[in-house]
Amino acid sequence: MEVLFSLWTAVIIGIIPLAGWLLWWWNDIWYAVAYAGGTKLPPGHMGLPFFGEMLSFLWYFKIVRQPDEYINIKRRKYGDGVGLYKTHLFGSPSIVVYSPMANKFVLQEPTFSPGWPSSKLMGTTSLLAMEGDAHNRMRSFVVRAVNHPDALHRITLTIQPRLRAALESWVQSGRIVVFNEVKKVTFENTGKYFASFEPGPLLDTLIELFYGMLDGIRAYPINLPGTAYHHALQCRWKAIEIFREELEKRKKFNGTNDKDDLMGELMQLKDEEGKPLRDIEVLDNIAGLIIAGFESISLAITWGFYYLAKYPEVLKKLREEHLPISKKLNGDFITYDDVSSCKYTNKVVEEIIRLANISACIFRIASKDIDYKGYKIPKGWKVISWIRYLHTNPENFDDPMCFNPDRWNEPPKMGTYLVFGGGPRICAGSKLARLQVAVLIHHLVVGYRWELVNPEAEITYLSHPKPADGVEINISKI
Ligand code: HEM
């Protein structure tokens, strides 16, 4: 009996703490040994075997819903000197970057490859997956097709009939969940200006396929039947086939194309050597742009409804700006030039997008060992540019969680505003995103009143920040 008791005591005071200690430091010891020699790794803790620091990430993002504390705690521990630390997140050893300087370095540095989970899912010739010269060439096509003033002029007019019709139908319902409704109208508009698709069964199928793809992007990339990733690959294949059929139809009947949309634009554009895009490049990039743009625009617009309901003084100033324009238009649609001239609206749009923090972080992979301020970023590690923290840090923005469009009377401090990323991969649809929020604001403020059903709804942060109720509102005509 006494022997058994002594054995248990030994286990409790010896083996259990030792096992706990080993578990806690396992990853640190493992990676310290693997990357010994040369420059040292940044400070940080690699967390538990396999899980790394995922539990801590989920604690702050999902359970206590204080996403900025996740970085604040690290920052208090490791300081602002280098602005990065090592950890283990999303299944990989990672370097998290949080200071403006370190973010700038990561986003400008071409030796960091894009960190999308799989180029198979994004399309190997999609801008999202390409690198180097091929990326530069493709970028010039895509930016001309969606972010250039000519394209924006056209898109401004294309999206308004559906927007107007959607607003009218929401009034008929009286109460709507904004995020659900905005996703529908945004996808209808995307179908229209991307490939001249009209609402109907084809577009309904496409939206389901894109949801399947978006789920796969967030899932672990295991291509086995039953996994979200496998389903996403199948959805991608089906979506590409739908666009391919349309492209073939155009080639057959029109020689090239006579439709004024993104597919037509991509089919006609030529690079500096006079070469057009190959069919697969057109298709991959249409799919890639929908993946990159559809959900982010829907979220930005949803936050617009939310903040304008919460800040009536901002809404009042918007009405003062838009009512004279509406009077002048006399029922016509607002133009890109009108939108560009709305100074206050553009500040509101910027503030919505800053606070929406749709992309909390940007992922890269180190394609070789890189030294930064005396620390090694090892080849193959994830590098996570934590841009959210720049926008919610009081050192960069006064009272950062307050919705204050007037803060945009002054430009932000250098390197502190990276909602659209930075460097050679900066968002290719940034102007299009701003435009769509501004056009919605115009229609909303001149014609409608709305109130939040749950003004104190909690905010959820995964997969993207949004009020938990999806912004439920009562809406009526003014
Ligand atoms: C408010 C809405 C949006 C936000 C916050 C946003 C944010 C971002 C961010 C942070 C990146 C950088 C990713 C990186 O560096 O790897 C990015 C890239 C990109 N975005 Fe957006 N985006 C938005 C809307 C759009 C729209 C509407 C489109 C097009 C329809 C679009 C197309 C793209 C593309 C193609 C890239 C990849 C650029 C490249 O790799 O060269 N985005 N976006």
Coordinates of C-alpha atoms and ligand atoms in Angstrom, one line a residue:
M1 CA 0.0 0.0 0.0
E2 CA 2.8 2.4 1.0
V3 CA 4.7 1.5 -2.2
L4 CA 1.6 2.3 -4.3
F5 CA 1.2 5.6 -2.5
S6 CA 4.8 6.6 -3.1
L7 CA 4.5 5.6 -6.7
W8 CA 1.4 7.9 -7.1
T9 CA 3.1 10.7 -5.3
A10 CA 6.1 10.4 -7.7
V11 CA 3.7 10.5 -10.7
I12 CA 1.9 13.5 -9.4
I13 CA 4.9 15.6 -8.3
G14 CA 7.3 14.4 -11.0
I15 CA 6.0 12.8 -14.2
I16 CA 2.8 14.8 -14.8
P17 CA 4.5 18.2 -14.5
L18 CA 7.4 16.9 -16.6
A19 CA 5.0 15.7 -19.3
G20 CA 3.2 19.0 -19.2
W21 CA 6.5 20.9 -19.5
L22 CA 7.5 18.7 -22.5
L23 CA 4.2 19.2 -24.2
W24 CA 4.3 23.0 -23.7
W25 CA 7.9 23.3 -25.1
W26 CA 7.8 20.4 -27.6
N27 CA 7.4 22.5 -30.7
D28 CA 10.0 25.1 -29.4
I29 CA 12.6 22.4 -28.8
W30 CA 11.8 20.7 -32.1
Y31 CA 12.1 23.8 -34.2
A32 CA 15.1 25.2 -32.3
V33 CA 16.9 22.0 -33.1
A34 CA 15.8 21.9 -36.7
Y35 CA 16.8 25.6 -37.3
A36 CA 19.9 25.7 -35.1
G37 CA 22.9 27.6 -36.5
G38 CA 23.2 30.9 -38.4
T39 CA 20.8 33.7 -37.5
K40 CA 18.5 33.1 -34.6
L41 CA 14.7 32.7 -34.9
P42 CA 12.5 35.6 -33.7
P43 CA 11.2 35.5 -30.1
G44 CA 7.9 33.6 -29.6
H45 CA 6.3 30.4 -28.4
M46 CA 5.5 27.6 -30.8
G47 CA 2.7 26.1 -28.7
L48 CA 1.6 22.5 -28.3
P49 CA 2.5 19.7 -30.7
F50 CA 0.2 19.7 -33.8
F51 CA -2.2 22.5 -32.4
G52 CA 0.6 25.0 -32.0
E53 CA -1.1 28.2 -30.7
M54 CA -4.4 27.6 -32.4
L55 CA -6.2 27.3 -29.1
S56 CA -5.1 30.7 -28.0
F57 CA -6.1 32.2 -31.4
L58 CA -9.5 30.6 -31.1
W59 CA -9.9 31.7 -27.5
Y60 CA -9.4 35.4 -28.5
F61 CA -11.2 35.3 -31.9
K62 CA -14.1 32.9 -31.1
I63 CA -14.7 32.6 -27.4
V64 CA -13.9 35.9 -25.7
R65 CA -14.2 37.9 -29.0
Q66 CA -11.3 40.3 -28.3
P67 CA -9.2 39.7 -31.5
D68 CA -6.8 42.5 -30.8
E69 CA -5.9 41.2 -27.4
Y70 CA -4.4 38.2 -29.2
I71 CA -1.6 40.5 -30.6
N72 CA -1.6 42.9 -27.7
I73 CA -0.5 40.1 -25.3
K74 CA 2.4 39.1 -27.6
R75 CA 3.3 42.7 -28.2
R76 CA 3.6 43.4 -24.4
K77 CA 5.8 40.3 -24.2
Y78 CA 8.1 40.8 -27.2
G79 CA 8.0 44.6 -27.6
D80 CA 7.9 46.8 -30.7
G81 CA 11.6 46.4 -31.6
V82 CA 11.3 44.1 -34.5
G83 CA 7.5 43.8 -34.7
L84 CA 7.3 40.1 -35.3
Y85 CA 7.3 36.8 -33.3
K86 CA 7.4 33.2 -34.1
T87 CA 4.5 30.8 -33.4
H88 CA 2.7 27.8 -34.9
L89 CA -0.7 28.6 -36.5
F90 CA -3.1 27.0 -39.0
G91 CA -0.9 23.8 -39.1
S92 CA 2.4 25.5 -39.9
P93 CA 5.4 27.1 -38.2
S94 CA 4.7 30.8 -38.7
I95 CA 6.1 34.3 -38.2
V96 CA 3.4 36.8 -37.3
V97 CA 4.2 40.4 -38.3
Y98 CA 2.5 43.3 -36.5
S99 CA 4.5 46.6 -36.8
P100 CA 4.1 48.9 -39.8
M101 CA 7.7 48.5 -40.7
A102 CA 7.7 44.7 -40.6
N103 CA 4.4 44.6 -42.5
K104 CA 5.8 46.8 -45.2
F105 CA 8.9 44.6 -45.5
V106 CA 6.8 41.4 -45.9
L107 CA 4.3 42.9 -48.4
Q108 CA 7.0 44.5 -50.5
E109 CA 9.4 41.5 -50.5
P110 CA 9.0 39.4 -53.7
T111 CA 10.7 36.3 -52.2
F112 CA 7.5 35.7 -50.1
S113 CA 5.1 33.7 -52.2
P114 CA 1.3 34.1 -51.9
G115 CA 0.0 32.0 -49.1
W116 CA -3.3 30.9 -50.5
P117 CA -4.0 27.3 -49.5
S118 CA -3.9 25.8 -52.9
S119 CA -3.2 27.1 -56.4
K120 CA -5.3 24.1 -57.7
L121 CA -8.3 25.7 -56.1
M122 CA -7.5 29.3 -57.1
G123 CA -6.6 28.2 -60.7
T124 CA -2.9 28.0 -61.6
T125 CA -3.2 30.9 -64.1
S126 CA -5.3 33.1 -61.7
L127 CA -3.7 36.3 -60.6
L128 CA -4.1 35.1 -57.0
A129 CA -1.8 32.1 -57.6
M130 CA 0.8 33.6 -60.0
E131 CA 4.2 35.0 -59.1
G132 CA 7.0 37.1 -60.7
D133 CA 6.8 38.3 -64.3
A134 CA 3.7 36.1 -65.0
H135 CA 2.0 37.8 -62.1
N136 CA 2.9 41.3 -63.3
R137 CA 1.6 40.5 -66.8
M138 CA -1.7 39.1 -65.5
R139 CA -2.1 41.9 -63.1
S140 CA -2.0 44.5 -65.8
F141 CA -4.9 42.7 -67.5
V142 CA -7.0 42.3 -64.4
V143 CA -6.5 45.8 -63.1
R144 CA -7.5 47.2 -66.5
A145 CA -10.6 45.1 -66.5
V146 CA -11.9 45.9 -63.0
N147 CA -10.1 48.8 -61.4
H148 CA -9.4 51.2 -64.3
P149 CA -11.7 54.3 -64.6
D150 CA -13.1 53.1 -68.0
A151 CA -14.2 49.8 -66.3
L152 CA -15.5 51.6 -63.2
H153 CA -17.6 54.0 -65.4
R154 CA -19.3 51.0 -67.0
I155 CA -19.7 49.0 -63.8
T156 CA -21.3 52.0 -62.0
L157 CA -24.2 52.0 -64.4
T158 CA -24.4 48.2 -64.8
I159 CA -25.0 47.5 -61.1
Q160 CA -27.7 50.1 -60.3
P161 CA -30.8 48.5 -61.8
R162 CA -30.5 45.5 -59.6
L163 CA -29.5 47.5 -56.6
R164 CA -32.6 49.7 -57.0
A165 CA -34.8 46.6 -57.5
A166 CA -33.4 44.9 -54.5
L167 CA -34.0 48.0 -52.3
E168 CA -37.6 48.1 -53.4
S169 CA -38.1 44.4 -52.7
W170 CA -36.5 44.8 -49.2
V171 CA -39.1 47.5 -48.5
Q172 CA -41.8 45.1 -49.5
S173 CA -40.5 42.6 -47.0
G174 CA -40.1 45.3 -44.3
R175 CA -37.5 43.3 -42.3
I176 CA -34.4 41.7 -43.8
V177 CA -31.0 40.2 -42.8
V178 CA -28.7 42.6 -44.7
F179 CA -25.8 40.2 -45.2
N180 CA -28.0 37.5 -46.8
E181 CA -29.8 40.0 -49.1
V182 CA -26.6 41.9 -50.0
K183 CA -24.8 38.7 -51.0
K184 CA -27.7 37.8 -53.4
V185 CA -27.7 41.2 -55.1
T186 CA -23.9 41.4 -55.2
F187 CA -23.7 38.0 -56.8
E188 CA -26.4 39.0 -59.4
N189 CA -24.4 42.1 -60.2
T190 CA -21.2 40.2 -60.4
G191 CA -22.8 37.7 -62.8
K192 CA -24.0 40.6 -64.9
Y193 CA -20.8 42.6 -65.2
F194 CA -18.5 39.6 -65.3
A195 CA -20.3 37.5 -67.9
S196 CA -23.7 39.2 -68.7
F197 CA -25.5 36.4 -66.9
E198 CA -29.1 37.3 -65.9
P199 CA -30.7 36.2 -62.6
G200 CA -32.1 32.6 -62.9
P201 CA -31.2 29.0 -62.4
L202 CA -27.7 29.3 -63.9
L203 CA -26.8 32.1 -61.5
D204 CA -28.3 30.2 -58.6
T205 CA -26.1 27.2 -59.4
L206 CA -23.1 29.4 -59.7
I207 CA -23.6 31.0 -56.3
E208 CA -23.8 27.6 -54.7
L209 CA -20.6 26.6 -56.5
F210 CA -18.8 29.7 -55.2
Y211 CA -19.9 29.1 -51.6
G212 CA -18.5 25.6 -52.0
M213 CA -15.2 27.1 -53.2
L214 CA -15.0 29.6 -50.4
D215 CA -15.6 26.9 -47.8
G216 CA -12.7 24.9 -49.4
I217 CA -10.3 27.8 -49.2
R218 CA -10.9 28.0 -45.4
A219 CA -10.6 24.2 -45.0
Y220 CA -7.5 22.0 -44.6
P221 CA -6.3 21.1 -48.1
I222 CA -6.9 17.4 -48.0
N223 CA -8.3 16.1 -51.3
L224 CA -10.3 13.1 -50.1
P225 CA -14.0 12.5 -50.8
G226 CA -16.1 14.0 -48.1
T227 CA -13.7 16.8 -47.3
A228 CA -14.7 20.5 -47.8
Y229 CA -11.5 20.9 -49.9
H230 CA -12.5 18.0 -52.2
H231 CA -16.0 19.4 -52.6
A232 CA -14.5 22.8 -53.4
L233 CA -12.3 21.4 -56.2
Q234 CA -15.4 19.8 -57.7
C235 CA -17.3 23.1 -57.4
R236 CA -14.4 24.9 -59.1
W237 CA -14.4 22.5 -62.0
K238 CA -18.2 22.9 -62.5
A239 CA -18.0 26.7 -62.3
I240 CA -15.2 26.8 -64.8
E241 CA -17.2 24.6 -67.2
I242 CA -20.2 27.1 -67.0
F243 CA -17.9 30.0 -67.9
R244 CA -16.2 28.0 -70.6
E245 CA -19.5 27.2 -72.3
E246 CA -20.2 31.0 -72.4
L247 CA -16.8 31.7 -73.7
E248 CA -17.1 29.1 -76.5
K249 CA -20.5 30.5 -77.4
R250 CA -19.0 33.9 -77.8
K251 CA -16.1 32.7 -79.9
K252 CA -18.4 30.7 -82.2
F253 CA -21.0 33.4 -82.7
N254 CA -19.1 36.6 -82.5
G255 CA -15.6 35.7 -83.7
T256 CA -14.4 37.1 -80.4
N257 CA -17.0 38.8 -78.4
D258 CA -19.3 41.8 -78.5
K259 CA -20.5 42.0 -74.9
D260 CA -19.6 44.8 -72.6
D261 CA -18.5 42.8 -69.6
L262 CA -15.4 41.4 -67.9
M263 CA -15.2 38.3 -70.0
G264 CA -15.4 40.4 -73.1
E265 CA -12.8 42.8 -71.8
L266 CA -10.4 39.9 -70.8
M267 CA -10.9 38.3 -74.2
Q268 CA -10.0 41.4 -76.1
L269 CA -7.1 42.9 -74.0
K270 CA -3.6 42.4 -75.3
D271 CA -0.2 42.6 -73.5
E272 CA 2.7 44.9 -74.5
E273 CA 3.7 42.3 -77.2
G274 CA 0.2 42.2 -78.6
K275 CA -0.6 38.8 -77.1
P276 CA -4.1 38.1 -75.8
L277 CA -4.9 35.9 -72.8
R278 CA -5.4 32.1 -73.3
D279 CA -8.9 30.8 -72.7
I280 CA -7.9 29.2 -69.4
E281 CA -6.4 32.4 -68.2
V282 CA -9.7 34.3 -68.9
L283 CA -11.6 31.6 -67.0
D284 CA -9.2 31.2 -64.1
N285 CA -9.2 35.0 -63.6
I286 CA -13.0 35.4 -63.7
A287 CA -13.3 32.7 -61.0
G288 CA -10.4 34.2 -59.0
L289 CA -12.0 37.7 -59.1
I290 CA -15.3 36.3 -57.8
I291 CA -13.5 34.5 -55.0
A292 CA -11.5 37.6 -54.0
G293 CA -14.3 40.1 -54.4
F294 CA -17.8 38.8 -53.9
E295 CA -17.8 38.1 -50.2
S296 CA -15.6 41.1 -49.3
I297 CA -17.8 43.6 -51.0
S298 CA -20.9 42.0 -49.4
L299 CA -19.3 42.4 -46.0
A300 CA -18.3 46.0 -46.6
I301 CA -21.8 46.9 -47.7
T302 CA -23.3 45.1 -44.7
W303 CA -21.1 47.1 -42.3
G304 CA -22.2 50.2 -44.1
F305 CA -25.8 49.6 -43.2
Y306 CA -24.7 48.9 -39.6
Y307 CA -22.6 52.0 -39.0
L308 CA -25.0 54.4 -40.7
A309 CA -27.8 53.1 -38.5
K310 CA -25.6 53.6 -35.4
Y311 CA -24.3 57.1 -36.4
P312 CA -27.3 59.3 -37.4
E313 CA -25.1 62.4 -37.6
V314 CA -23.0 60.8 -40.3
L315 CA -26.2 59.7 -42.1
K316 CA -27.5 63.3 -42.0
K317 CA -24.3 64.6 -43.6
L318 CA -24.5 62.0 -46.3
R319 CA -28.1 63.0 -47.1
E320 CA -26.9 66.6 -47.4
E321 CA -24.3 65.5 -49.9
H322 CA -26.5 63.2 -51.9
L323 CA -30.0 64.9 -52.1
P324 CA -28.8 67.7 -54.4
I325 CA -27.2 65.0 -56.7
S326 CA -30.3 63.0 -56.7
K327 CA -32.4 66.1 -57.6
K328 CA -30.0 66.8 -60.5
L329 CA -30.2 63.2 -61.7
N330 CA -34.0 63.3 -61.7
G331 CA -34.3 59.5 -61.7
D332 CA -31.2 58.7 -63.7
F333 CA -28.4 56.6 -62.3
I334 CA -25.5 58.2 -60.5
T335 CA -22.2 58.2 -62.6
Y336 CA -18.7 57.3 -61.6
D337 CA -17.8 61.0 -61.8
D338 CA -20.6 61.9 -59.5
V339 CA -19.5 59.3 -57.0
S340 CA -15.8 60.4 -57.2
S341 CA -16.8 64.0 -56.4
C342 CA -18.6 63.1 -53.2
K343 CA -15.9 64.0 -50.7
Y344 CA -17.7 63.2 -47.5
T345 CA -19.0 59.9 -48.9
N346 CA -15.6 58.8 -49.8
K347 CA -14.4 59.4 -46.2
V348 CA -17.3 57.4 -44.9
V349 CA -16.5 54.5 -47.3
E350 CA -12.9 54.5 -46.1
E351 CA -14.0 54.5 -42.5
I352 CA -16.4 51.6 -43.1
I353 CA -13.7 49.6 -44.8
R354 CA -11.1 50.4 -42.0
L355 CA -13.4 49.3 -39.2
A356 CA -14.8 46.3 -41.1
N357 CA -11.3 44.7 -41.2
I358 CA -12.5 42.1 -43.7
S359 CA -9.0 40.7 -44.1
A360 CA -7.5 40.3 -40.6
C361 CA -4.3 39.0 -42.1
I362 CA -2.5 38.3 -45.3
F363 CA -0.6 35.0 -45.8
R364 CA 2.7 34.5 -47.4
I365 CA 5.2 31.6 -47.5
A366 CA 9.0 32.3 -47.3
S367 CA 10.4 30.8 -50.5
K368 CA 14.0 30.9 -49.0
D369 CA 15.6 31.8 -45.7
I370 CA 15.3 35.5 -45.1
D371 CA 17.0 37.7 -42.5
Y372 CA 15.0 40.6 -41.0
K373 CA 16.7 42.8 -38.4
G374 CA 19.0 40.0 -37.3
Y375 CA 16.3 37.3 -37.1
K376 CA 15.8 34.4 -39.5
I377 CA 12.5 33.8 -41.3
P378 CA 13.1 30.2 -42.4
K379 CA 12.3 28.8 -45.8
G380 CA 8.8 27.2 -46.0
W381 CA 7.4 29.0 -42.9
K382 CA 4.1 30.9 -43.1
V383 CA 4.5 34.6 -42.7
I384 CA 1.3 36.3 -41.5
S385 CA 1.0 40.0 -42.0
W386 CA -1.5 40.9 -39.2
I387 CA -3.0 44.0 -40.9
R388 CA -6.0 44.2 -38.6
Y389 CA -3.8 45.2 -35.7
L390 CA -2.6 48.3 -37.7
H391 CA -6.1 49.6 -38.0
T392 CA -7.2 49.0 -34.4
N393 CA -4.1 50.2 -32.7
P394 CA -4.6 53.6 -30.9
E395 CA -1.0 54.6 -31.8
N396 CA -2.1 54.6 -35.4
F397 CA -5.7 55.8 -35.2
D398 CA -7.1 57.9 -32.4
D399 CA -9.9 56.1 -30.5
P400 CA -9.7 53.4 -33.2
M401 CA -12.9 51.6 -32.5
C402 CA -15.0 54.8 -33.0
F403 CA -16.6 55.2 -36.4
N404 CA -15.3 58.7 -37.3
P405 CA -15.2 59.5 -41.1
D406 CA -13.7 62.9 -40.2
R407 CA -10.4 61.2 -39.3
W408 CA -9.9 61.0 -43.1
N409 CA -9.5 64.8 -43.2
E410 CA -5.8 63.9 -42.7
P411 CA -4.0 61.0 -44.4
P412 CA -3.1 58.1 -42.1
K413 CA 0.4 57.7 -40.8
M414 CA 2.8 56.0 -43.2
G415 CA 2.3 52.2 -43.3
T416 CA -0.6 52.1 -40.9
Y417 CA -3.5 51.6 -43.3
L418 CA -3.2 48.4 -45.3
V419 CA -6.8 47.2 -45.6
F420 CA -6.1 46.3 -49.2
G421 CA -2.6 45.0 -48.5
G422 CA 0.4 46.7 -50.1
G423 CA 3.3 46.2 -52.5
P424 CA 3.0 44.3 -55.8
R425 CA 0.0 42.2 -54.6
I426 CA -2.1 45.1 -53.4
C427 CA -5.8 44.4 -54.0
A428 CA -6.6 44.5 -57.7
G429 CA -10.3 45.5 -56.9
S430 CA -9.8 48.2 -54.3
K431 CA -11.4 51.0 -56.4
L432 CA -14.3 48.7 -57.4
A433 CA -14.9 47.8 -53.8
R434 CA -15.0 51.4 -52.7
L435 CA -17.2 52.3 -55.7
Q436 CA -19.8 49.6 -54.9
V437 CA -20.1 50.8 -51.2
A438 CA -20.5 54.4 -52.4
V439 CA -23.2 53.6 -54.9
L440 CA -25.2 51.7 -52.4
I441 CA -24.8 54.6 -49.9
H442 CA -26.2 57.0 -52.6
H443 CA -29.4 54.9 -53.1
L444 CA -29.9 54.1 -49.5
V445 CA -29.6 57.6 -48.0
V446 CA -31.7 59.4 -50.6
G447 CA -34.6 57.0 -50.6
Y448 CA -34.8 54.9 -47.4
R449 CA -34.8 54.8 -43.6
W450 CA -33.8 51.7 -41.6
E451 CA -33.1 50.7 -38.1
L452 CA -31.2 47.8 -36.5
V453 CA -33.4 45.1 -34.9
N454 CA -30.5 44.1 -32.6
P455 CA -28.4 47.2 -32.0
E456 CA -26.4 45.4 -29.4
A457 CA -25.8 42.3 -31.4
E458 CA -22.4 40.7 -30.6
I459 CA -19.7 40.8 -33.2
T460 CA -18.3 37.5 -34.4
Y461 CA -14.8 37.4 -35.9
L462 CA -14.5 34.1 -37.8
S463 CA -14.4 33.6 -40.7
H464 CA -14.7 37.4 -41.1
P465 CA -15.9 40.1 -38.6
K466 CA -19.7 40.8 -38.7
P467 CA -22.5 41.3 -36.3
A468 CA -23.8 37.9 -35.2
D469 CA -27.4 38.6 -36.6
G470 CA -26.0 39.4 -40.1
V471 CA -27.4 42.9 -39.5
E472 CA -31.2 42.5 -39.2
I473 CA -33.0 45.7 -40.1
N474 CA -36.5 47.1 -40.5
I475 CA -36.5 49.1 -43.7
S476 CA -39.0 51.5 -45.3
K477 CA -39.1 54.3 -47.9
I478 CA -38.6 57.9 -46.7
Ligands
HEM1 C1 -13.7 45.7 -49.2 C2 -13.4 44.8 -50.1 C3 -12.0 44.2 -50.3 C4 -11.0 44.0 -49.4 C5 -10.9 44.5 -47.9 C6 -9.9 43.4 -50.1 C7 -8.7 43.1 -49.5 C8 -7.6 42.5 -50.2 C9 -6.3 42.3 -49.7 C10 -5.9 42.6 -48.3 C11 -5.6 41.8 -50.7 C12 -4.1 41.5 -50.6 C13 -3.8 40.0 -50.6 C14 -2.3 39.7 -50.6 O1 -1.5 40.6 -50.5 O2 -2.1 38.5 -50.8 C15 -6.4 41.6 -51.9 C16 -6.0 41.1 -53.0 C17 -6.8 41.0 -54.1 N1 -8.0 41.4 -54.3 FE1 -9.1 42.4 -52.9 N2 -10.3 43.2 -51.4 C18 -11.6 43.6 -51.5 C19 -12.3 43.6 -52.7 C20 -11.9 43.1 -53.9 C21 -12.7 43.1 -55.1 C22 -14.1 43.7 -55.3 C23 -12.0 42.5 -56.1 C24 -12.3 42.2 -57.5 C25 -13.5 42.0 -58.0 C26 -10.7 42.1 -55.4 C27 -9.7 41.4 -56.1 C28 -8.5 41.1 -55.5 C29 -7.4 40.4 -56.3 C30 -7.5 39.9 -57.7 C31 -6.4 40.3 -55.4 C32 -5.0 39.7 -55.7 C33 -4.0 40.7 -56.2 C34 -2.7 40.1 -56.5 O3 -2.3 39.0 -56.0 O4 -2.0 40.8 -57.3 N3 -10.7 42.5 -54.1 N4 -7.6 42.1 -51.6

